[in-house]
Amino acid sequence: MRGYLVAIFLSAVFLYYVLHCILWGTNSYWVPPVEMKRRNKIQPCLSKPAFASLLRFPQFHPFMCTADFQKIASSYGSNKLYLPYGIRASEEYFQLALSKLQSCDLFDEFDNEPCKRCVVVGNGGILKNKTLGEKIDSYDVIIRMNNGPVLGHEEEVGRRTTFRLFYPESVFSDPSHSDPNATAILTVFKPLDLKWLEELLTGGKINTNGFWKKPALNLIYKPHQIRILDPFIIRTAAYDLLHFPKVFPKNQKPKHPTTGMIAITLAFHICHEVHLAGFKYNLSDLKSPLHYYGNATMSLMNKNAYHNVTAEQLFLKGIIEKNFVINLTED
Ligand SMILES: *[C@@H]1O[C@H](CO)[C@@H](O)[C@H](O)[C@H]1NC(C)=O
Ligand SMILES: *[C@@H]1O[C@H](CO)[C@@H](O)[C@H](O)[C@H]1NC(C)=O
Ligand SMILES: *[C@@H]1O[C@H](CO)[C@@H](O)[C@H](O)[C@H]1NC(C)=O
Ligand SMILES: *[C@@H]1O[C@H](CO)[C@@H](O)[C@H](O)[C@H]1NC(C)=O
Ligand SMILES: *[C@@H]1O[C@H](CO)[C@@H](O)[C@H](O)[C@H]1NC(C)=O
Ligand SMILES: *[C@@H]1O[C@H](CO)[C@@H](O)[C@H](O)[C@H]1NC(C)=O
């Protein structure tokens, strides 16, 4: 009799667990559905960075939290803009994707250095044959982007990664590139990008229609490593830093900042000192290598209708000349 009761009790517990997992859409392990909030333990850096004059809202928290992203969107006007610069008409996609993440924190809870020295590592071919790896690894914060590999390029670009910005068409899917210490940041350009993340994290079927290139079908990052970049950061890059027009002529595709430019804008919001490596486009040299990896050449960038590389080059040249940032790949 007692044995039966124990068996019934155990199966009830098991059934409860299974139902819970189905209800909360977690296919592998059960995560308590806590409301994701930011923990503001880090003291702000008290001395002003060299680039302070570039920013209107230097204290802006770059990662979205389920608890307050809608409130923040209304106070910064992001509720009035469509993606990629706002959340209008995509609120539910943001909510669903965010509900699958486990943190919106900026830095590790044991990190108590308020003034950070950061390096943003672009994927430019200019990093080839330069041995900047050790230098890059010496920074507090190392920001990388897309599928710019560390593996096999340690001498050129270092080993450590603090943040890696990505989008569905550009993220690693090969587990050899895993890094448990990295925080992976989704930059959202379209509602589908959020749907893609949500589907990957719930283990659902991935719809690959509507992407400009086949998106990754598996993620090498765990939910606790992933954040969603607030579109306000991309808006700041486009309007405040690059001065893109708000409306483009009918015969022109709207231009958006490159991931590199978005990464630099992120760095301005979280760092005290920003150094750059691997940022160079020479559009008149079509045969020069585009990246420090692979075989793509500059001619690929030249055809790009989505970005305005000229505007970005002028901006970078300006901030290097004013000593707002330091160009590590200077000869
Ligand atoms: C890098 O060095 C290798 C071997 O020394 C050479 O073949 C290659 O052309 C160099 N690449 C660049 C971009 O300078
Ligand atoms: C990750 O962090 C651990 C502990 O700090 C360290 O030993 C390891 O080398 C780091 N790995 C990478 C790839 O940075
Ligand atoms: C760009 O490449 C062209 C052709 O190789 C060269 O003449 C020019 O000096 C380069 N410009 C810069 C800024 O490096
Ligand atoms: C780049 O080109 C070389 C030589 O043509 C080839 O062996 C290599 O596989 C190519 N790499 C990539 C990533 O396509
Ligand atoms: C790119 O930016 C430059 C500099 O701001 C501007 O003169 C040019 O018209 C822009 N080109 C396009 C296609 O938007
Ligand atoms: C950094 O310096 C190198 C070498 O002088 C130059 O080619 C590159 O364009 C510079 N980067 C930027 C973003 O100006």
Short mmCIF file of C-alpha atoms and ligand atoms in Angstrom, two decimals:
data_model
loop_
_atom_site.label_atom_id
_atom_site.label_comp_id
_atom_site.label_asym_id
_atom_site.label_seq_id
_atom_site.Cartn_x
_atom_site.Cartn_y
_atom_site.Cartn_z
CA MET A 1 0.00 0.00 0.00
CA ARG A 2 2.74 2.41 1.01
CA GLY A 3 4.71 1.53 -2.12
CA TYR A 4 1.70 2.42 -4.30
CA LEU A 5 1.31 5.77 -2.57
CA VAL A 6 4.96 6.60 -3.11
CA ALA A 7 4.69 5.58 -6.78
CA ILE A 8 1.57 7.70 -7.27
CA PHE A 9 3.21 10.64 -5.54
CA LEU A 10 6.36 10.36 -7.70
CA SER A 11 4.39 10.13 -10.93
CA ALA A 12 2.34 13.15 -9.89
CA VAL A 13 5.55 15.11 -9.34
CA PHE A 14 6.88 13.95 -12.71
CA LEU A 15 3.66 14.85 -14.50
CA TYR A 16 3.67 18.28 -12.87
CA TYR A 17 7.24 18.84 -14.07
CA VAL A 18 6.46 17.75 -17.62
CA LEU A 19 3.34 19.91 -17.79
CA HIS A 20 5.26 22.84 -16.40
CA CYS A 21 7.94 22.48 -19.05
CA ILE A 22 5.33 22.31 -21.80
CA LEU A 23 3.47 25.31 -20.44
CA TRP A 24 6.57 27.43 -20.06
CA GLY A 25 8.00 26.22 -23.34
CA THR A 26 11.30 25.04 -21.90
CA ASN A 27 12.28 21.85 -23.62
CA SER A 28 15.48 21.04 -21.77
CA TYR A 29 15.34 22.26 -18.20
CA TRP A 30 12.91 24.17 -16.13
CA VAL A 31 13.73 27.79 -15.40
CA PRO A 32 11.69 29.65 -12.80
CA PRO A 33 9.66 32.36 -14.57
CA VAL A 34 11.13 35.28 -12.64
CA GLU A 35 10.55 38.75 -13.97
CA MET A 36 13.82 39.84 -15.56
CA LYS A 37 15.03 43.09 -14.04
CA ARG A 38 18.27 44.97 -14.24
CA ARG A 39 20.51 44.94 -11.21
CA ASN A 40 22.08 48.32 -10.87
CA LYS A 41 24.94 47.46 -8.59
CA ILE A 42 27.76 48.94 -10.61
CA GLN A 43 28.63 52.49 -9.58
CA PRO A 44 28.81 54.87 -12.55
CA CYS A 45 32.29 56.01 -13.53
CA LEU A 46 32.81 59.49 -12.10
CA SER A 47 35.38 60.92 -14.52
CA LYS A 48 34.14 62.07 -17.92
CA PRO A 49 35.23 60.12 -21.00
CA ALA A 50 36.90 61.98 -23.91
CA PHE A 51 33.89 61.30 -26.15
CA ALA A 52 31.29 62.55 -23.60
CA SER A 53 30.13 65.36 -25.91
CA LEU A 54 28.87 62.82 -28.47
CA LEU A 55 26.13 61.40 -26.24
CA ARG A 56 22.84 62.86 -25.07
CA PHE A 57 22.03 59.97 -22.70
CA PRO A 58 25.31 58.40 -21.58
CA GLN A 59 23.64 56.45 -18.74
CA PHE A 60 21.30 54.56 -21.06
CA HIS A 61 21.15 50.84 -20.17
CA PRO A 62 21.81 49.08 -23.51
CA PHE A 63 20.10 45.74 -22.83
CA MET A 64 16.33 45.30 -22.74
CA CYS A 65 14.60 43.80 -19.69
CA THR A 66 11.13 42.21 -19.71
CA ALA A 67 10.20 44.24 -16.63
CA ASP A 68 10.45 47.70 -18.19
CA PHE A 69 11.32 47.73 -21.89
CA GLN A 70 7.92 49.18 -22.84
CA LYS A 71 8.18 51.93 -20.22
CA ILE A 72 11.70 52.82 -21.40
CA ALA A 73 10.55 52.77 -25.02
CA SER A 74 7.85 55.35 -24.25
CA SER A 75 10.21 57.63 -22.35
CA TYR A 76 12.74 57.66 -25.23
CA GLY A 77 10.17 57.70 -28.03
CA SER A 78 11.08 54.19 -29.29
CA ASN A 79 7.38 53.28 -29.12
CA LYS A 80 6.73 55.62 -32.05
CA LEU A 81 9.34 54.12 -34.40
CA TYR A 82 9.25 50.83 -36.27
CA LEU A 83 12.23 48.46 -36.32
CA PRO A 84 15.16 48.77 -36.62
CA TYR A 85 15.09 51.93 -34.46
CA GLY A 86 12.01 51.31 -32.30
CA ILE A 87 9.59 48.69 -31.00
CA ARG A 88 6.37 49.95 -32.63
CA ALA A 89 4.19 47.05 -33.87
CA SER A 90 6.82 44.56 -32.62
CA GLU A 91 6.14 44.82 -28.88
CA GLU A 92 4.86 41.25 -28.68
CA TYR A 93 7.85 39.84 -30.54
CA PHE A 94 10.16 41.62 -28.10
CA GLN A 95 8.14 40.37 -25.14
CA LEU A 96 8.21 36.76 -26.34
CA ALA A 97 11.92 36.70 -27.13
CA LEU A 98 12.85 38.48 -23.88
CA SER A 99 10.74 36.04 -21.86
CA LYS A 100 13.09 33.26 -22.99
CA LEU A 101 16.21 35.02 -21.68
CA GLN A 102 17.44 34.91 -18.10
CA SER A 103 19.26 38.19 -17.57
CA CYS A 104 19.54 41.74 -18.83
CA ASP A 105 22.60 42.56 -16.73
CA LEU A 106 25.48 44.47 -18.22
CA PHE A 107 28.43 43.02 -16.33
CA ASP A 108 29.09 40.14 -14.00
CA GLU A 109 27.78 40.70 -10.47
CA PHE A 110 31.33 40.37 -9.07
CA ASP A 111 32.66 43.05 -11.40
CA ASN A 112 33.05 46.29 -9.48
CA GLU A 113 35.28 48.33 -11.78
CA PRO A 114 33.20 51.38 -12.71
CA CYS A 115 35.55 52.88 -15.35
CA LYS A 116 36.18 50.43 -18.15
CA ARG A 117 38.90 50.40 -20.81
CA CYS A 118 37.38 48.89 -23.92
CA VAL A 119 38.51 47.76 -27.32
CA VAL A 120 36.15 47.29 -30.23
CA VAL A 121 37.59 44.75 -32.65
CA GLY A 122 36.33 45.24 -36.20
CA ASN A 123 36.62 42.40 -38.68
CA GLY A 124 38.75 44.35 -41.17
CA GLY A 125 41.51 42.79 -43.27
CA ILE A 126 43.87 45.40 -41.79
CA LEU A 127 44.26 43.06 -38.78
CA LYS A 128 46.02 40.50 -40.99
CA ASN A 129 49.69 40.04 -40.21
CA LYS A 130 49.49 42.45 -37.26
CA THR A 131 50.16 40.74 -33.95
CA LEU A 132 47.70 42.70 -31.83
CA GLY A 133 46.26 39.66 -30.02
CA GLU A 134 48.07 40.11 -26.74
CA LYS A 135 47.36 43.83 -26.67
CA ILE A 136 43.64 43.25 -27.37
CA ASP A 137 43.41 40.67 -24.58
CA SER A 138 44.72 43.23 -22.06
CA TYR A 139 41.54 45.39 -22.08
CA ASP A 140 38.77 45.21 -19.44
CA VAL A 141 36.12 44.80 -22.10
CA ILE A 142 36.58 43.30 -25.57
CA ILE A 143 33.74 43.81 -28.03
CA ARG A 144 33.61 41.71 -31.20
CA MET A 145 31.02 41.27 -33.86
CA ASN A 146 29.29 38.75 -36.08
CA ASN A 147 31.32 35.71 -37.05
CA GLY A 148 34.76 37.25 -36.70
CA PRO A 149 36.61 34.22 -35.31
CA VAL A 150 39.02 34.06 -32.40
CA LEU A 151 39.78 30.40 -33.05
CA GLY A 152 42.86 30.13 -35.27
CA HIS A 153 43.44 33.91 -35.17
CA GLU A 154 44.58 34.35 -31.57
CA GLU A 155 47.82 36.10 -32.54
CA GLU A 156 45.98 38.62 -34.68
CA VAL A 157 42.89 39.30 -32.56
CA GLY A 158 43.34 37.74 -29.11
CA ARG A 159 41.35 35.11 -27.22
CA ARG A 160 38.99 36.89 -24.85
CA THR A 161 35.51 38.14 -25.76
CA THR A 162 33.31 40.13 -23.39
CA PHE A 163 30.54 41.02 -25.83
CA ARG A 164 29.75 39.79 -29.32
CA LEU A 165 27.07 41.54 -31.36
CA PHE A 166 25.22 39.35 -33.81
CA TYR A 167 22.12 38.95 -35.96
CA PRO A 168 20.54 35.70 -37.26
CA GLU A 169 22.36 35.77 -40.59
CA SER A 170 25.77 36.41 -39.01
CA VAL A 171 26.00 34.32 -35.85
CA PHE A 172 28.25 31.29 -35.38
CA SER A 173 26.51 27.94 -35.41
CA ASP A 174 29.59 25.73 -35.20
CA PRO A 175 30.17 24.74 -31.52
CA SER A 176 33.96 25.02 -32.01
CA HIS A 177 33.44 28.78 -31.59
CA SER A 178 31.69 28.42 -28.20
CA ASP A 179 32.87 30.72 -25.43
CA PRO A 180 31.15 30.40 -22.06
CA ASN A 181 32.60 33.75 -20.95
CA ALA A 182 31.09 35.78 -23.78
CA THR A 183 27.80 37.66 -23.71
CA ALA A 184 26.07 37.51 -27.09
CA ILE A 185 23.98 40.54 -28.05
CA LEU A 186 21.23 40.32 -30.64
CA THR A 187 20.93 43.46 -32.78
CA VAL A 188 17.37 43.43 -34.08
CA PHE A 189 16.69 44.69 -37.60
CA LYS A 190 13.30 43.10 -38.28
CA PRO A 191 10.52 41.37 -36.29
CA LEU A 192 11.61 38.01 -37.75
CA ASP A 193 14.94 38.29 -35.91
CA LEU A 194 13.06 38.15 -32.59
CA LYS A 195 10.86 35.30 -33.76
CA TRP A 196 13.99 33.41 -34.83
CA LEU A 197 15.56 33.82 -31.37
CA GLU A 198 12.38 32.75 -29.62
CA GLU A 199 12.02 29.68 -31.85
CA LEU A 200 15.64 28.66 -31.29
CA LEU A 201 15.29 28.97 -27.51
CA THR A 202 12.04 27.02 -27.35
CA GLY A 203 13.35 24.30 -29.65
CA GLY A 204 10.59 24.96 -32.19
CA LYS A 205 10.89 24.70 -35.94
CA ILE A 206 12.82 27.59 -37.47
CA ASN A 207 11.17 29.44 -40.29
CA THR A 208 13.98 30.51 -42.63
CA ASN A 209 11.88 32.62 -45.01
CA GLY A 210 12.37 36.36 -45.01
CA PHE A 211 16.10 36.40 -44.17
CA TRP A 212 18.59 37.82 -46.65
CA LYS A 213 20.86 34.85 -46.02
CA LYS A 214 20.14 31.53 -44.37
CA PRO A 215 20.04 32.17 -40.60
CA ALA A 216 21.74 29.91 -38.05
CA LEU A 217 19.61 26.90 -37.13
CA ASN A 218 21.22 26.34 -33.75
CA LEU A 219 22.73 28.60 -31.14
CA ILE A 220 26.10 28.05 -29.51
CA TYR A 221 25.14 30.39 -26.65
CA LYS A 222 23.09 29.44 -23.58
CA PRO A 223 20.03 31.56 -22.68
CA HIS A 224 21.85 33.16 -19.73
CA GLN A 225 24.55 34.48 -22.15
CA ILE A 226 22.14 36.25 -24.49
CA ARG A 227 20.90 39.86 -24.39
CA ILE A 228 18.81 41.97 -26.76
CA LEU A 229 20.25 45.35 -27.70
CA ASP A 230 17.86 48.23 -27.17
CA PRO A 231 17.08 49.75 -30.62
CA PHE A 232 17.81 53.13 -29.04
CA ILE A 233 21.54 52.37 -29.37
CA ILE A 234 21.19 51.81 -33.14
CA ARG A 235 19.08 54.96 -33.41
CA THR A 236 21.80 56.93 -31.63
CA ALA A 237 24.36 55.58 -34.12
CA ALA A 238 22.19 56.47 -37.14
CA TYR A 239 20.87 59.89 -36.16
CA ASP A 240 23.16 61.39 -33.49
CA LEU A 241 26.52 60.05 -34.65
CA LEU A 242 26.23 59.45 -38.41
CA HIS A 243 23.52 62.10 -38.99
CA PHE A 244 21.58 59.89 -41.39
CA PRO A 245 18.45 61.57 -42.76
CA LYS A 246 15.17 60.52 -41.10
CA VAL A 247 13.56 60.09 -44.52
CA PHE A 248 15.38 58.85 -47.63
CA PRO A 249 14.30 59.78 -51.17
CA LYS A 250 11.86 57.29 -52.73
CA ASN A 251 14.46 55.94 -55.18
CA GLN A 252 17.00 55.17 -52.42
CA LYS A 253 17.08 52.35 -49.90
CA PRO A 254 17.30 53.63 -46.32
CA LYS A 255 20.81 53.28 -44.91
CA HIS A 256 21.52 51.70 -41.53
CA PRO A 257 24.68 51.59 -39.40
CA THR A 258 27.02 48.59 -39.77
CA THR A 259 27.42 46.22 -36.82
CA GLY A 260 30.87 47.76 -36.30
CA MET A 261 29.34 51.22 -35.91
CA ILE A 262 26.68 49.83 -33.56
CA ALA A 263 29.41 48.14 -31.48
CA ILE A 264 31.29 51.45 -31.16
CA THR A 265 28.07 53.20 -30.09
CA LEU A 266 27.49 50.49 -27.49
CA ALA A 267 31.06 51.00 -26.24
CA PHE A 268 30.40 54.75 -25.82
CA HIS A 269 27.53 53.88 -23.45
CA ILE A 270 29.38 51.39 -21.25
CA CYS A 271 33.06 52.39 -21.38
CA HIS A 272 35.25 55.15 -20.10
CA GLU A 273 37.95 54.71 -22.75
CA VAL A 274 37.36 53.29 -26.24
CA HIS A 275 40.05 51.95 -28.56
CA LEU A 276 39.45 50.59 -32.05
CA ALA A 277 41.20 47.84 -34.00
CA GLY A 278 40.40 46.49 -37.45
CA PHE A 279 38.35 49.40 -38.75
CA LYS A 280 39.32 50.29 -42.27
CA TYR A 281 37.55 50.26 -45.58
CA ASN A 282 39.42 51.30 -48.67
CA LEU A 283 36.68 51.17 -51.26
CA SER A 284 39.04 52.15 -54.08
CA ASP A 285 41.14 49.05 -53.40
CA LEU A 286 38.60 46.43 -54.51
CA LYS A 287 41.03 43.51 -54.29
CA SER A 288 42.16 44.11 -50.70
CA PRO A 289 40.88 41.59 -48.12
CA LEU A 290 37.58 42.64 -46.52
CA HIS A 291 38.08 40.58 -43.34
CA TYR A 292 41.02 39.18 -41.37
CA TYR A 293 39.53 35.73 -42.04
CA GLY A 294 38.13 34.07 -45.17
CA ASN A 295 38.57 35.25 -48.74
CA ALA A 296 36.01 38.04 -49.20
CA THR A 297 37.37 41.19 -50.84
CA MET A 298 36.45 44.84 -50.56
CA SER A 299 34.34 44.56 -53.74
CA LEU A 300 31.63 42.88 -51.63
CA MET A 301 31.25 45.96 -49.43
CA ASN A 302 31.23 48.28 -52.40
CA LYS A 303 27.96 46.76 -53.62
CA ASN A 304 26.31 47.21 -50.25
CA ALA A 305 23.14 49.24 -50.50
CA TYR A 306 22.20 48.85 -46.84
CA HIS A 307 25.07 50.85 -45.31
CA ASN A 308 26.75 54.17 -45.98
CA VAL A 309 30.40 53.30 -45.52
CA THR A 310 31.56 56.77 -46.58
CA ALA A 311 29.61 58.38 -43.75
CA GLU A 312 31.06 55.89 -41.24
CA GLN A 313 34.63 56.46 -42.46
CA LEU A 314 34.24 60.22 -42.09
CA PHE A 315 32.82 59.82 -38.60
CA LEU A 316 35.65 57.49 -37.49
CA LYS A 317 38.30 59.74 -38.98
CA GLY A 318 36.80 62.65 -37.04
CA ILE A 319 36.71 60.93 -33.65
CA ILE A 320 40.28 59.62 -34.11
CA GLU A 321 41.53 63.12 -34.99
CA LYS A 322 39.80 64.59 -31.93
CA ASN A 323 41.36 61.85 -29.73
CA PHE A 324 37.90 60.68 -28.63
CA VAL A 325 39.08 57.15 -29.46
CA ILE A 326 42.42 55.55 -30.30
CA ASN A 327 43.10 53.68 -33.55
CA LEU A 328 45.15 50.61 -32.56
CA THR A 329 45.71 49.62 -36.19
CA GLU A 330 47.52 52.91 -36.90
CA ASP A 331 50.82 52.23 -38.70
C1 LIG B 1 50.56 38.21 -44.58
O1 LIG B 1 51.75 37.42 -44.54
C2 LIG B 1 51.73 36.34 -45.43
C3 LIG B 1 52.97 35.49 -45.17
O2 LIG B 1 54.04 36.28 -44.73
C4 LIG B 1 51.69 36.89 -46.87
O3 LIG B 1 51.68 35.81 -47.80
C5 LIG B 1 50.43 37.72 -47.04
O4 LIG B 1 50.40 38.32 -48.31
C6 LIG B 1 50.34 38.81 -45.97
N1 LIG B 1 49.03 39.43 -46.04
C7 LIG B 1 48.85 40.74 -45.99
C8 LIG B 1 47.45 41.23 -46.11
O5 LIG B 1 49.76 41.52 -45.85
C1 LIG B 2 36.92 32.04 -19.34
O1 LIG B 2 37.03 32.38 -17.96
C2 LIG B 2 37.83 31.48 -17.21
C3 LIG B 2 37.75 31.89 -15.75
O2 LIG B 2 38.03 33.27 -15.60
C4 LIG B 2 39.26 31.47 -17.75
O3 LIG B 2 40.04 30.56 -17.05
C5 LIG B 2 39.22 31.10 -19.25
O4 LIG B 2 40.51 31.20 -19.81
C6 LIG B 2 38.28 32.03 -20.01
N1 LIG B 2 38.17 31.61 -21.40
C7 LIG B 2 38.22 32.47 -22.42
C8 LIG B 2 38.10 31.88 -23.79
O5 LIG B 2 38.31 33.66 -22.27
C1 LIG B 3 43.20 52.87 -51.19
O1 LIG B 3 43.66 52.00 -52.18
C2 LIG B 3 44.18 52.68 -53.32
C3 LIG B 3 44.48 51.63 -54.39
O2 LIG B 3 45.28 50.60 -53.89
C4 LIG B 3 45.42 53.47 -52.89
O3 LIG B 3 45.96 54.17 -54.00
C5 LIG B 3 45.01 54.47 -51.80
O4 LIG B 3 46.14 55.16 -51.30
C6 LIG B 3 44.32 53.76 -50.66
N1 LIG B 3 43.76 54.74 -49.72
C7 LIG B 3 43.97 54.69 -48.40
C8 LIG B 3 43.31 55.76 -47.60
O5 LIG B 3 44.63 53.81 -47.85
C1 LIG B 4 40.22 30.74 -49.42
O1 LIG B 4 40.98 30.44 -50.58
C2 LIG B 4 41.90 29.38 -50.40
C3 LIG B 4 42.76 29.27 -51.65
O2 LIG B 4 42.01 29.50 -52.80
C4 LIG B 4 41.13 28.10 -50.10
O3 LIG B 4 41.99 27.02 -49.89
C5 LIG B 4 40.30 28.31 -48.82
O4 LIG B 4 39.49 27.19 -48.56
C6 LIG B 4 39.41 29.54 -48.96
N1 LIG B 4 38.79 29.82 -47.67
C7 LIG B 4 37.51 30.07 -47.53
C8 LIG B 4 37.04 30.33 -46.13
O5 LIG B 4 36.72 30.09 -48.47
C1 LIG B 5 26.62 58.89 -47.40
O1 LIG B 5 27.10 59.82 -46.46
C2 LIG B 5 27.77 60.91 -47.05
C3 LIG B 5 28.39 61.71 -45.91
O2 LIG B 5 27.46 62.02 -44.94
C4 LIG B 5 26.77 61.70 -47.87
O3 LIG B 5 27.42 62.81 -48.48
C5 LIG B 5 26.19 60.80 -48.95
O4 LIG B 5 25.20 61.47 -49.68
C6 LIG B 5 25.60 59.55 -48.31
N1 LIG B 5 25.26 58.61 -49.39
C7 LIG B 5 24.08 57.97 -49.43
C8 LIG B 5 23.89 57.06 -50.60
O5 LIG B 5 23.23 58.07 -48.57
C1 LIG B 6 43.64 53.41 -38.50
O1 LIG B 6 44.96 53.58 -38.97
C2 LIG B 6 45.24 52.88 -40.19
C3 LIG B 6 46.71 53.04 -40.51
O2 LIG B 6 47.07 54.39 -40.55
C4 LIG B 6 44.34 53.43 -41.30
O3 LIG B 6 44.59 52.76 -42.51
C5 LIG B 6 42.89 53.24 -40.89
O4 LIG B 6 42.05 53.78 -41.87
C6 LIG B 6 42.65 53.91 -39.56
N1 LIG B 6 41.29 53.60 -39.13
C7 LIG B 6 40.31 54.49 -39.19
C8 LIG B 6 38.98 54.03 -38.73
O5 LIG B 6 40.49 55.63 -39.58
#
